[in-house]
């Protein structure tokens, strides 16, 4: 059986799952749904149409579903959806969506959000992500599965980060980062592939060699980037990861792409 501390305020209409513990001084709004076997340790504030999946642990001073920090917001009841098995550490904030952005901010399963991290309105965050201390997303960002964002790094609004990306600490991310990319620097630039993450995802030596060869041709070959991008299109048949990177770039259309520092003046 779950428990609700007598100092907590759970408003009528809220749904609390079986085995969930609501700790001291938590405030739960009337449109909130919390899954089974969650633990809200203390001083957690959950509002808007927020749903929290099973088995999440939420630490003190976390604020979930508060209004989007957008001048277009006019007080509409919008949503925040958080998946199962997430750990959300102290003072993390996640805002609800805006009507203009689709009305929902969505966070996947098994995320680990360290203290003071922030998910802005209308963001779509994948599964198994790790946000280090004070990692911050502007509105409308799209973050793939297995992404790591380093401490004190900030991602500009509308930016896309592909699956299995690693972003270093204290980075300002202003351009889309390709799947499997490794980005670093004060204004993030592409430093290579996230080889450690790819090995953890069971990439063989043969696959790694193919993707590395593709990366070198695309980002460090002769000519300007647009010419190289056209030239490597046939390599999509060589490995699913290559096809995924090329699809990601194509879907970005005219969005800025995070490039190696040496490539920045050659586009």
Short mmCIF file of C-alpha atoms in Angstrom, two decimals, residues 10-109:
data_model
loop_
_atom_site.label_atom_id
_atom_site.label_comp_id
_atom_site.label_asym_id
_atom_site.label_seq_id
_atom_site.Cartn_x
_atom_site.Cartn_y
_atom_site.Cartn_z
CA UNK A 10 -3.55 16.10 -3.04
CA UNK A 11 -6.44 17.88 -4.74
CA UNK A 12 -9.70 16.19 -5.66
CA UNK A 13 -9.48 14.61 -9.12
CA UNK A 14 -5.84 13.56 -8.86
CA UNK A 15 -5.18 9.86 -9.47
CA UNK A 16 -2.49 8.15 -7.38
CA UNK A 17 -1.34 4.67 -8.39
CA UNK A 18 -1.12 1.67 -6.12
CA UNK A 19 2.01 1.54 -4.00
CA UNK A 20 2.93 5.18 -4.61
CA UNK A 21 4.27 7.24 -1.73
CA UNK A 22 3.58 10.98 -1.52
CA UNK A 23 6.03 12.51 0.96
CA UNK A 24 5.84 15.57 3.21
CA UNK A 25 4.66 18.90 1.79
CA UNK A 26 4.04 17.67 -1.76
CA UNK A 27 1.35 19.47 -3.78
CA UNK A 28 -0.54 17.46 -6.41
CA UNK A 29 -2.99 19.24 -8.73
CA UNK A 30 -6.48 18.02 -9.71
CA UNK A 31 -5.56 16.90 -13.25
CA UNK A 32 -2.49 14.88 -12.31
CA UNK A 33 -2.15 11.11 -12.80
CA UNK A 34 0.71 9.35 -11.02
CA UNK A 35 1.42 5.70 -11.80
CA UNK A 36 2.08 2.78 -9.49
CA UNK A 37 5.05 2.39 -7.16
CA UNK A 38 6.32 5.94 -7.51
CA UNK A 39 8.06 7.79 -4.72
CA UNK A 40 7.71 11.54 -4.30
CA UNK A 41 10.16 12.12 -1.49
CA UNK A 42 9.14 15.60 -0.25
CA UNK A 43 8.29 19.13 -1.42
CA UNK A 44 7.36 18.00 -4.95
CA UNK A 45 4.96 20.19 -6.95
CA UNK A 46 2.97 18.60 -9.80
CA UNK A 47 0.34 20.54 -11.73
CA UNK A 48 -1.38 20.88 -15.17
CA UNK A 49 -2.43 17.69 -17.00
CA UNK A 50 0.67 15.83 -15.89
CA UNK A 51 0.99 12.07 -16.11
CA UNK A 52 3.87 10.21 -14.47
CA UNK A 53 4.60 6.58 -15.36
CA UNK A 54 5.12 3.70 -12.96
CA UNK A 55 8.19 3.41 -10.79
CA UNK A 56 9.47 6.99 -10.89
CA UNK A 57 11.43 8.53 -8.02
CA UNK A 58 11.13 12.29 -7.64
CA UNK A 59 13.28 14.27 -5.22
CA UNK A 60 12.60 17.46 -3.21
CA UNK A 61 11.81 20.79 -4.88
CA UNK A 62 11.05 19.28 -8.28
CA UNK A 63 8.38 21.20 -10.21
CA UNK A 64 6.45 19.37 -12.94
CA UNK A 65 3.80 20.68 -15.31
CA UNK A 66 4.15 24.34 -14.46
CA UNK A 67 3.13 26.81 -17.18
CA UNK A 68 5.36 27.07 -20.26
CA UNK A 69 7.81 29.94 -20.26
CA UNK A 70 6.41 31.29 -23.50
CA UNK A 71 4.85 34.67 -24.28
CA UNK A 72 2.24 32.86 -26.40
CA UNK A 73 0.81 31.04 -23.38
CA UNK A 74 -2.63 32.30 -22.35
CA UNK A 75 -3.41 30.05 -19.41
CA UNK A 76 -4.62 26.98 -21.35
CA UNK A 77 -4.60 23.58 -19.63
CA UNK A 78 -1.81 21.71 -21.42
CA UNK A 79 0.06 18.50 -20.77
CA UNK A 80 3.31 17.01 -19.50
CA UNK A 81 3.84 13.27 -19.98
CA UNK A 82 6.64 11.48 -18.16
CA UNK A 83 7.41 7.82 -18.82
CA UNK A 84 8.10 4.96 -16.43
CA UNK A 85 11.19 4.38 -14.34
CA UNK A 86 12.51 7.95 -14.36
CA UNK A 87 14.68 9.45 -11.64
CA UNK A 88 14.21 13.20 -11.25
CA UNK A 89 16.62 14.82 -8.84
CA UNK A 90 16.39 17.97 -6.74
CA UNK A 91 15.10 21.25 -8.22
CA UNK A 92 14.52 19.86 -11.71
CA UNK A 93 11.77 21.60 -13.69
CA UNK A 94 9.66 20.34 -16.60
CA UNK A 95 7.08 22.66 -18.18
CA UNK A 96 3.79 21.75 -19.82
CA UNK A 97 3.33 22.36 -23.55
CA UNK A 98 1.80 25.24 -25.45
CA UNK A 99 -1.23 25.10 -27.72
CA UNK A 100 0.86 26.41 -30.61
CA UNK A 101 3.43 23.65 -30.06
CA UNK A 102 0.96 20.78 -29.91
CA UNK A 103 -0.03 21.10 -26.26
CA UNK A 104 2.28 18.47 -24.79
CA UNK A 105 5.80 18.09 -23.44
CA UNK A 106 6.80 14.43 -23.53
CA UNK A 107 9.60 12.64 -21.64
CA UNK A 108 10.33 8.95 -22.24
CA UNK A 109 11.12 6.02 -19.96
#
